PDB file of C-alpha atoms in Angstrom:
ATOM      1  CA  UNK A  21     -33.053 -50.380  30.373  1.00  0.00           C
ATOM      2  CA  UNK A  22     -31.534 -50.376  33.867  1.00  0.00           C
ATOM      3  CA  UNK A  23     -33.553 -48.931  36.718  1.00  0.00           C
ATOM      4  CA  UNK A  24     -31.944 -45.739  38.052  1.00  0.00           C
ATOM      5  CA  UNK A  25     -31.703 -44.616  41.651  1.00  0.00           C
ATOM      6  CA  UNK A  26     -33.297 -41.197  42.359  1.00  0.00           C
ATOM      7  CA  UNK A  27     -30.901 -38.401  43.307  1.00  0.00           C
ATOM      8  CA  UNK A  28     -31.333 -34.771  44.297  1.00  0.00           C
ATOM      9  CA  UNK A  29     -30.613 -31.902  41.897  1.00  0.00           C
ATOM     10  CA  UNK A  30     -30.004 -28.381  43.187  1.00  0.00           C
ATOM     11  CA  UNK A  31     -28.345 -25.135  42.083  1.00  0.00           C
ATOM     12  CA  UNK A  32     -24.929 -26.304  43.231  1.00  0.00           C
ATOM     13  CA  UNK A  33     -25.302 -29.604  41.359  1.00  0.00           C
ATOM     14  CA  UNK A  34     -25.956 -27.746  38.106  1.00  0.00           C
ATOM     15  CA  UNK A  35     -22.608 -25.972  38.366  1.00  0.00           C
ATOM     16  CA  UNK A  36     -21.188 -29.234  37.013  1.00  0.00           C
ATOM     17  CA  UNK A  37     -23.072 -28.725  33.724  1.00  0.00           C
ATOM     18  CA  UNK A  38     -21.403 -26.416  31.214  1.00  0.00           C
ATOM     19  CA  UNK A  39     -24.705 -25.076  29.852  1.00  0.00           C
ATOM     20  CA  UNK A  40     -25.580 -23.524  33.214  1.00  0.00           C
ATOM     21  CA  UNK A  41     -22.210 -22.407  34.637  1.00  0.00           C
ATOM     22  CA  UNK A  42     -22.680 -18.771  33.603  1.00  0.00           C
ATOM     23  CA  UNK A  43     -26.049 -18.478  35.363  1.00  0.00           C
ATOM     24  CA  UNK A  44     -26.425 -17.089  38.870  1.00  0.00           C
ATOM     25  CA  UNK A  45     -27.575 -19.150  41.830  1.00  0.00           C
ATOM     26  CA  UNK A  46     -31.171 -17.928  41.560  1.00  0.00           C
ATOM     27  CA  UNK A  47     -31.450 -18.931  37.906  1.00  0.00           C
ATOM     28  CA  UNK A  48     -29.873 -22.337  38.520  1.00  0.00           C
ATOM     29  CA  UNK A  49     -32.283 -22.917  41.399  1.00  0.00           C
ATOM     30  CA  UNK A  50     -35.216 -22.171  39.082  1.00  0.00           C
ATOM     31  CA  UNK A  51     -33.857 -24.691  36.568  1.00  0.00           C
ATOM     32  CA  UNK A  52     -33.066 -27.315  39.211  1.00  0.00           C
ATOM     33  CA  UNK A  53     -36.732 -27.638  40.212  1.00  0.00           C
ATOM     34  CA  UNK A  54     -37.464 -28.761  36.639  1.00  0.00           C
ATOM     35  CA  UNK A  55     -34.841 -31.530  36.775  1.00  0.00           C
ATOM     36  CA  UNK A  56     -35.069 -35.077  38.022  1.00  0.00           C
ATOM     37  CA  UNK A  57     -31.820 -36.609  39.241  1.00  0.00           C
ATOM     38  CA  UNK A  58     -30.869 -40.243  38.673  1.00  0.00           C
ATOM     39  CA  UNK A  59     -27.847 -42.451  39.321  1.00  0.00           C
ATOM     40  CA  UNK A  60     -26.967 -45.337  36.980  1.00  0.00           C
ATOM     41  CA  UNK A  61     -24.386 -48.033  37.600  1.00  0.00           C
ATOM     42  CA  UNK A  62     -21.593 -48.768  35.135  1.00  0.00           C
ATOM     43  CA  UNK A  63     -22.789 -50.840  32.191  1.00  0.00           C
ATOM     44  CA  UNK A  64     -26.334 -49.453  32.232  1.00  0.00           C
ATOM     45  CA  UNK A  65     -28.376 -48.283  29.263  1.00  0.00           C
ATOM     46  CA  UNK A  66     -29.741 -44.766  29.774  1.00  0.00           C
ATOM     47  CA  UNK A  67     -31.224 -44.239  26.309  1.00  0.00           C
ATOM     48  CA  UNK A  68     -32.324 -46.822  23.744  1.00  0.00           C
ATOM     49  CA  UNK A  69     -32.028 -46.272  20.005  1.00  0.00           C
ATOM     50  CA  UNK A  70     -35.404 -45.420  18.413  1.00  0.00           C
ATOM     51  CA  UNK A  71     -36.853 -44.564  21.852  1.00  0.00           C
ATOM     52  CA  UNK A  72     -39.588 -41.942  21.495  1.00  0.00           C
ATOM     53  CA  UNK A  73     -38.762 -40.108  24.718  1.00  0.00           C
ATOM     54  CA  UNK A  74     -37.442 -36.589  24.130  1.00  0.00           C
ATOM     55  CA  UNK A  75     -35.947 -35.719  27.529  1.00  0.00           C
ATOM     56  CA  UNK A  76     -32.533 -34.057  27.744  1.00  0.00           C
ATOM     57  CA  UNK A  77     -29.902 -35.614  30.020  1.00  0.00           C
ATOM     58  CA  UNK A  78     -27.293 -33.557  31.887  1.00  0.00           C
ATOM     59  CA  UNK A  79     -24.158 -35.451  32.920  1.00  0.00           C
ATOM     60  CA  UNK A  80     -23.363 -34.369  36.485  1.00  0.00           C
ATOM     61  CA  UNK A  81     -20.662 -36.991  36.973  1.00  0.00           C
ATOM     62  CA  UNK A  82     -19.340 -40.064  35.171  1.00  0.00           C
ATOM     63  CA  UNK A  83     -18.844 -41.032  31.549  1.00  0.00           C
ATOM     64  CA  UNK A  84     -21.174 -42.382  28.855  1.00  0.00           C
ATOM     65  CA  UNK A  85     -20.762 -43.799  25.365  1.00  0.00           C
ATOM     66  CA  UNK A  86     -23.000 -43.028  22.371  1.00  0.00           C
ATOM     67  CA  UNK A  87     -23.530 -46.048  20.085  1.00  0.00           C
ATOM     68  CA  UNK A  88     -25.436 -46.632  16.839  1.00  0.00           C
ATOM     69  CA  UNK A  89     -26.656 -50.144  16.038  1.00  0.00           C
ATOM     70  CA  UNK A  90     -27.181 -50.839  12.334  1.00  0.00           C
ATOM     71  CA  UNK A  91     -29.978 -52.993  10.943  1.00  0.00           C
ATOM     72  CA  UNK A  92     -27.319 -55.599  10.121  1.00  0.00           C
ATOM     73  CA  UNK A  93     -26.264 -55.765  13.755  1.00  0.00           C
ATOM     74  CA  UNK A  94     -23.045 -53.765  13.448  1.00  0.00           C
ATOM     75  CA  UNK A  95     -22.209 -51.508  16.373  1.00  0.00           C
ATOM     76  CA  UNK A  96     -20.769 -48.085  15.544  1.00  0.00           C
ATOM     77  CA  UNK A  97     -19.378 -46.018  18.415  1.00  0.00           C
ATOM     78  CA  UNK A  98     -19.847 -42.298  17.892  1.00  0.00           C
ATOM     79  CA  UNK A  99     -18.237 -40.700  20.919  1.00  0.00           C
ATOM     80  CA  UNK A 100     -17.754 -40.751  24.678  1.00  0.00           C
ATOM     81  CA  UNK A 101     -19.184 -37.946  26.789  1.00  0.00           C
ATOM     82  CA  UNK A 102     -17.990 -36.683  30.145  1.00  0.00           C
ATOM     83  CA  UNK A 103     -19.347 -34.834  33.160  1.00  0.00           C
ATOM     84  CA  UNK A 104     -20.450 -31.331  32.197  1.00  0.00           C
ATOM     85  CA  UNK A 105     -21.916 -32.359  28.842  1.00  0.00           C
ATOM     86  CA  UNK A 106     -25.489 -33.228  27.880  1.00  0.00           C
ATOM     87  CA  UNK A 107     -27.197 -35.562  25.410  1.00  0.00           C
ATOM     88  CA  UNK A 108     -30.679 -35.993  23.989  1.00  0.00           C
ATOM     89  CA  UNK A 109     -30.950 -32.395  22.815  1.00  0.00           C
ATOM     90  CA  UNK A 110     -31.550 -33.394  19.174  1.00  0.00           C
ATOM     91  CA  UNK A 111     -34.753 -35.272  19.992  1.00  0.00           C
ATOM     92  CA  UNK A 112     -35.814 -32.404  22.252  1.00  0.00           C
ATOM     93  CA  UNK A 113     -35.433 -29.984  19.349  1.00  0.00           C
ATOM     94  CA  UNK A 114     -37.017 -31.968  16.494  1.00  0.00           C
ATOM     95  CA  UNK A 115     -39.192 -34.489  18.368  1.00  0.00           C
ATOM     96  CA  UNK A 116     -37.753 -37.422  16.401  1.00  0.00           C
ATOM     97  CA  UNK A 117     -36.879 -40.793  18.015  1.00  0.00           C
ATOM     98  CA  UNK A 118     -33.425 -41.313  19.467  1.00  0.00           C
ATOM     99  CA  UNK A 119     -30.823 -41.823  16.734  1.00  0.00           C
ATOM    100  CA  UNK A 120     -28.474 -43.795  18.998  1.00  0.00           C
ATOM    101  CA  UNK A 121     -28.298 -45.509  22.376  1.00  0.00           C
ATOM    102  CA  UNK A 122     -26.340 -44.200  25.350  1.00  0.00           C
ATOM    103  CA  UNK A 123     -24.600 -46.562  27.782  1.00  0.00           C
ATOM    104  CA  UNK A 124     -22.691 -45.792  30.965  1.00  0.00           C
ATOM    105  CA  UNK A 125     -18.962 -46.506  31.097  1.00  0.00           C
ATOM    106  CA  UNK A 126     -18.754 -45.648  34.806  1.00  0.00           C
ATOM    107  CA  UNK A 127     -21.219 -44.923  37.573  1.00  0.00           C
ATOM    108  CA  UNK A 128     -23.151 -41.917  36.280  1.00  0.00           C
ATOM    109  CA  UNK A 129     -25.229 -39.169  37.883  1.00  0.00           C
ATOM    110  CA  UNK A 130     -27.551 -37.402  35.425  1.00  0.00           C
ATOM    111  CA  UNK A 131     -30.223 -34.771  35.577  1.00  0.00           C
ATOM    112  CA  UNK A 132     -33.216 -35.133  33.267  1.00  0.00           C
ATOM    113  CA  UNK A 133     -35.234 -32.236  31.836  1.00  0.00           C
ATOM    114  CA  UNK A 134     -38.432 -32.572  29.823  1.00  0.00           C
ATOM    115  CA  UNK A 135     -37.996 -31.322  26.268  1.00  0.00           C
ATOM    116  CA  UNK A 136     -40.545 -28.511  26.626  1.00  0.00           C
ATOM    117  CA  UNK A 137     -38.787 -27.230  29.750  1.00  0.00           C
ATOM    118  CA  UNK A 138     -35.379 -27.486  28.087  1.00  0.00           C
ATOM    119  CA  UNK A 139     -36.492 -25.487  25.044  1.00  0.00           C
ATOM    120  CA  UNK A 140     -38.080 -22.844  27.278  1.00  0.00           C
ATOM    121  CA  UNK A 141     -34.857 -22.571  29.306  1.00  0.00           C
ATOM    122  CA  UNK A 142     -32.776 -22.248  26.124  1.00  0.00           C
ATOM    123  CA  UNK A 143     -35.115 -19.486  24.926  1.00  0.00           C
ATOM    124  CA  UNK A 144     -35.172 -17.541  28.199  1.00  0.00           C
ATOM    125  CA  UNK A 145     -31.456 -17.642  29.025  1.00  0.00           C
ATOM    126  CA  UNK A 146     -29.204 -16.244  26.242  1.00  0.00           C
ATOM    127  CA  UNK A 147     -26.032 -17.787  27.705  1.00  0.00           C
ATOM    128  CA  UNK A 148     -27.666 -21.229  27.599  1.00  0.00           C
ATOM    129  CA  UNK A 149     -28.819 -20.836  23.998  1.00  0.00           C
ATOM    130  CA  UNK A 150     -25.363 -19.574  22.958  1.00  0.00           C
ATOM    131  CA  UNK A 151     -23.637 -22.563  24.542  1.00  0.00           C
ATOM    132  CA  UNK A 152     -26.203 -24.947  23.045  1.00  0.00           C
ATOM    133  CA  UNK A 153     -25.553 -23.540  19.558  1.00  0.00           C
ATOM    134  CA  UNK A 154     -21.806 -23.888  20.106  1.00  0.00           C
ATOM    135  CA  UNK A 155     -22.297 -27.482  21.268  1.00  0.00           C
ATOM    136  CA  UNK A 156     -24.413 -28.402  18.236  1.00  0.00           C
ATOM    137  CA  UNK A 157     -21.926 -26.723  15.891  1.00  0.00           C
ATOM    138  CA  UNK A 158     -19.072 -28.703  17.428  1.00  0.00           C
ATOM    139  CA  UNK A 159     -21.062 -31.899  16.974  1.00  0.00           C
ATOM    140  CA  UNK A 160     -21.666 -31.172  13.278  1.00  0.00           C
ATOM    141  CA  UNK A 161     -17.978 -30.362  12.741  1.00  0.00           C
ATOM    142  CA  UNK A 162     -16.899 -33.550  14.509  1.00  0.00           C
ATOM    143  CA  UNK A 163     -19.259 -35.758  12.507  1.00  0.00           C
ATOM    144  CA  UNK A 164     -18.227 -34.045   9.259  1.00  0.00           C
ATOM    145  CA  UNK A 165     -14.594 -34.679  10.133  1.00  0.00           C
ATOM    146  CA  UNK A 166     -15.303 -38.360  10.694  1.00  0.00           C
ATOM    147  CA  UNK A 167     -17.187 -38.714   7.402  1.00  0.00           C
ATOM    148  CA  UNK A 168     -14.280 -37.142   5.522  1.00  0.00           C
ATOM    149  CA  UNK A 169     -11.804 -39.414   7.312  1.00  0.00           C
ATOM    150  CA  UNK A 170     -13.800 -42.535   6.469  1.00  0.00           C
ATOM    151  CA  UNK A 171     -14.083 -41.434   2.847  1.00  0.00           C
ATOM    152  CA  UNK A 172     -10.510 -40.352   2.238  1.00  0.00           C
ATOM    153  CA  UNK A 173      -8.060 -41.856   4.751  1.00  0.00           C
ATOM    154  CA  UNK A 174      -6.547 -45.271   5.208  1.00  0.00           C
ATOM    155  CA  UNK A 175      -6.993 -47.282   8.390  1.00  0.00           C
ATOM    156  CA  UNK A 176      -3.739 -46.158  10.018  1.00  0.00           C
ATOM    157  CA  UNK A 177      -4.456 -42.461   9.459  1.00  0.00           C
ATOM    158  CA  UNK A 178      -8.030 -42.840  10.734  1.00  0.00           C
ATOM    159  CA  UNK A 179      -6.707 -44.506  13.867  1.00  0.00           C
ATOM    160  CA  UNK A 180      -4.147 -41.731  14.408  1.00  0.00           C
ATOM    161  CA  UNK A 181      -6.930 -39.129  14.117  1.00  0.00           C
ATOM    162  CA  UNK A 182      -9.037 -41.010  16.663  1.00  0.00           C
ATOM    163  CA  UNK A 183      -6.093 -41.177  19.071  1.00  0.00           C
ATOM    164  CA  UNK A 184      -5.666 -37.414  18.768  1.00  0.00           C
ATOM    165  CA  UNK A 185      -9.360 -36.813  19.509  1.00  0.00           C
ATOM    166  CA  UNK A 186      -9.104 -39.015  22.588  1.00  0.00           C
ATOM    167  CA  UNK A 187      -5.943 -37.244  23.738  1.00  0.00           C
ATOM    168  CA  UNK A 188      -7.736 -33.907  23.594  1.00  0.00           C
ATOM    169  CA  UNK A 189     -10.818 -35.193  25.410  1.00  0.00           C
ATOM    170  CA  UNK A 190      -8.761 -36.865  28.170  1.00  0.00           C
ATOM    171  CA  UNK A 191      -6.541 -33.824  28.591  1.00  0.00           C
ATOM    172  CA  UNK A 192      -3.027 -32.845  27.532  1.00  0.00           C
ATOM    173  CA  UNK A 193      -0.378 -31.906  30.064  1.00  0.00           C
ATOM    174  CA  UNK A 194       3.259 -31.117  29.198  1.00  0.00           C
ATOM    175  CA  UNK A 195       2.600 -32.328  25.642  1.00  0.00           C
ATOM    176  CA  UNK A 196       1.544 -35.781  26.903  1.00  0.00           C
ATOM    177  CA  UNK A 197      -1.848 -37.421  27.328  1.00  0.00           C
ATOM    178  CA  UNK A 198      -3.051 -40.500  29.164  1.00  0.00           C
ATOM    179  CA  UNK A 199      -6.081 -42.187  27.625  1.00  0.00           C
ATOM    180  CA  UNK A 200      -7.504 -44.140  30.540  1.00  0.00           C
ATOM    181  CA  UNK A 201      -9.549 -46.179  30.432  1.00  0.00           C
ATOM    182  CA  UNK A 202      -8.647 -46.787  26.796  1.00  0.00           C
ATOM    183  CA  UNK A 203     -11.141 -48.311  24.347  1.00  0.00           C
ATOM    184  CA  UNK A 204     -10.569 -51.987  23.631  1.00  0.00           C
ATOM    185  CA  UNK A 205      -9.101 -52.943  20.266  1.00  0.00           C
ATOM    186  CA  UNK A 206     -12.576 -53.992  19.138  1.00  0.00           C
ATOM    187  CA  UNK A 207     -13.995 -50.632  20.237  1.00  0.00           C
ATOM    188  CA  UNK A 208     -11.272 -48.757  18.365  1.00  0.00           C
ATOM    189  CA  UNK A 209     -12.066 -50.864  15.303  1.00  0.00           C
ATOM    190  CA  UNK A 210     -15.741 -49.873  15.559  1.00  0.00           C
ATOM    191  CA  UNK A 211     -14.835 -46.191  15.751  1.00  0.00           C
ATOM    192  CA  UNK A 212     -12.654 -46.176  12.639  1.00  0.00           C
ATOM    193  CA  UNK A 213     -14.513 -48.848  10.660  1.00  0.00           C
ATOM    194  CA  UNK A 214     -11.932 -51.605  10.464  1.00  0.00           C
ATOM    195  CA  UNK A 215     -11.104 -54.994  11.985  1.00  0.00           C
ATOM    196  CA  UNK A 216      -9.736 -55.547  15.497  1.00  0.00           C
ATOM    197  CA  UNK A 217      -6.621 -57.213  14.082  1.00  0.00           C
ATOM    198  CA  UNK A 218      -5.718 -54.048  12.154  1.00  0.00           C
ATOM    199  CA  UNK A 219      -5.900 -51.999  15.362  1.00  0.00           C
ATOM    200  CA  UNK A 220      -3.766 -54.505  17.265  1.00  0.00           C
ATOM    201  CA  UNK A 221      -1.141 -54.351  14.533  1.00  0.00           C
ATOM    202  CA  UNK A 222      -1.126 -50.545  14.388  1.00  0.00           C
ATOM    203  CA  UNK A 223      -0.908 -50.136  18.171  1.00  0.00           C
ATOM    204  CA  UNK A 224       2.109 -52.440  18.186  1.00  0.00           C
ATOM    205  CA  UNK A 225       3.721 -50.407  15.427  1.00  0.00           C
ATOM    206  CA  UNK A 226       3.113 -47.092  17.239  1.00  0.00           C
ATOM    207  CA  UNK A 227       4.544 -48.540  20.451  1.00  0.00           C
ATOM    208  CA  UNK A 228       7.700 -49.662  18.651  1.00  0.00           C
ATOM    209  CA  UNK A 229       8.159 -46.131  17.308  1.00  0.00           C
ATOM    210  CA  UNK A 230       7.579 -44.487  20.722  1.00  0.00           C
ATOM    211  CA  UNK A 231       4.374 -42.762  19.643  1.00  0.00           C
ATOM    212  CA  UNK A 232       2.298 -44.822  22.095  1.00  0.00           C
ATOM    213  CA  UNK A 233       3.064 -46.394  25.458  1.00  0.00           C
ATOM    214  CA  UNK A 234       0.935 -49.129  27.011  1.00  0.00           C
ATOM    215  CA  UNK A 235      -0.095 -48.557  30.628  1.00  0.00           C
ATOM    216  CA  UNK A 236      -2.315 -50.569  32.942  1.00  0.00           C
ATOM    217  CA  UNK A 237      -5.800 -50.046  31.500  1.00  0.00           C
ATOM    218  CA  UNK A 238      -4.719 -47.227  29.239  1.00  0.00           C
ATOM    219  CA  UNK A 239      -2.559 -45.789  26.488  1.00  0.00           C
ATOM    220  CA  UNK A 240      -0.135 -42.907  26.908  1.00  0.00           C
ATOM    221  CA  UNK A 241       0.809 -40.528  24.118  1.00  0.00           C
ATOM    222  CA  UNK A 242       4.177 -39.101  25.216  1.00  0.00           C
ATOM    223  CA  UNK A 243       4.425 -36.524  22.411  1.00  0.00           C
ATOM    224  CA  UNK A 244       1.000 -35.231  21.363  1.00  0.00           C
ATOM    225  CA  UNK A 245       2.544 -32.613  19.059  1.00  0.00           C
ATOM    226  CA  UNK A 246       4.224 -35.383  17.066  1.00  0.00           C
ATOM    227  CA  UNK A 247       0.931 -37.226  16.684  1.00  0.00           C
ATOM    228  CA  UNK A 248      -0.822 -33.997  15.704  1.00  0.00           C
ATOM    229  CA  UNK A 249       1.769 -33.404  12.969  1.00  0.00           C
ATOM    230  CA  UNK A 250       1.199 -36.921  11.671  1.00  0.00           C
ATOM    231  CA  UNK A 251      -2.556 -36.346  11.528  1.00  0.00           C
ATOM    232  CA  UNK A 252      -2.402 -32.915   9.911  1.00  0.00           C
ATOM    233  CA  UNK A 253       0.130 -33.848   7.259  1.00  0.00           C
ATOM    234  CA  UNK A 254      -1.153 -37.416   6.762  1.00  0.00           C
ATOM    235  CA  UNK A 255       2.374 -38.721   7.179  1.00  0.00           C
ATOM    236  CA  UNK A 256       3.100 -42.244   8.315  1.00  0.00           C
ATOM    237  CA  UNK A 257       5.897 -43.507  10.511  1.00  0.00           C
TER     238      UNK A 257
END
């Protein structure tokens, strides 16, 4: 695991984290003294799968990717997480080893809280516990959605659903979304459980039908509503 560079955490820093945005400056200051700040370069491993540490990580800035490595050596990408989110809360709650590894996609600034401190904070601050419950519920819904997709949809429809998720996470403006940086074809294939060649073929098909546009380092969806209709109704081009 890459060695991080220490960084300072204070009340203002914690404004970047959604869990603590509703707290006042005094409360955030009290929480900040329990955090250790660290900076990781792009391409670093922050958490290893099966690691027994139970700290919670707060993403102050940057982007990370959550990955599961199977016993057969297959890499399965769960999701990307952005500034404002946190990870590691499951191990903090149940004490079990990490279920996945977390790697940095960009330079990342994180705050780390010991599990006991995190659980105490969640207990003492109702707004934090409410947001944590909402976050865990969203995670369960997202994973359930993916399981259903893998069980019931063909490759093309699974890929369309993944594009829509990425559009929402990267932001939609005037019914368009720019996914940048975009996952590689191999990374897309890992996310929807298929081969890279199938993704390459489908991207080409979506480009020809003006559903996708290639940009330098990214993919643009010019009409998100059209893609959303395709996903909801399971229609093809």
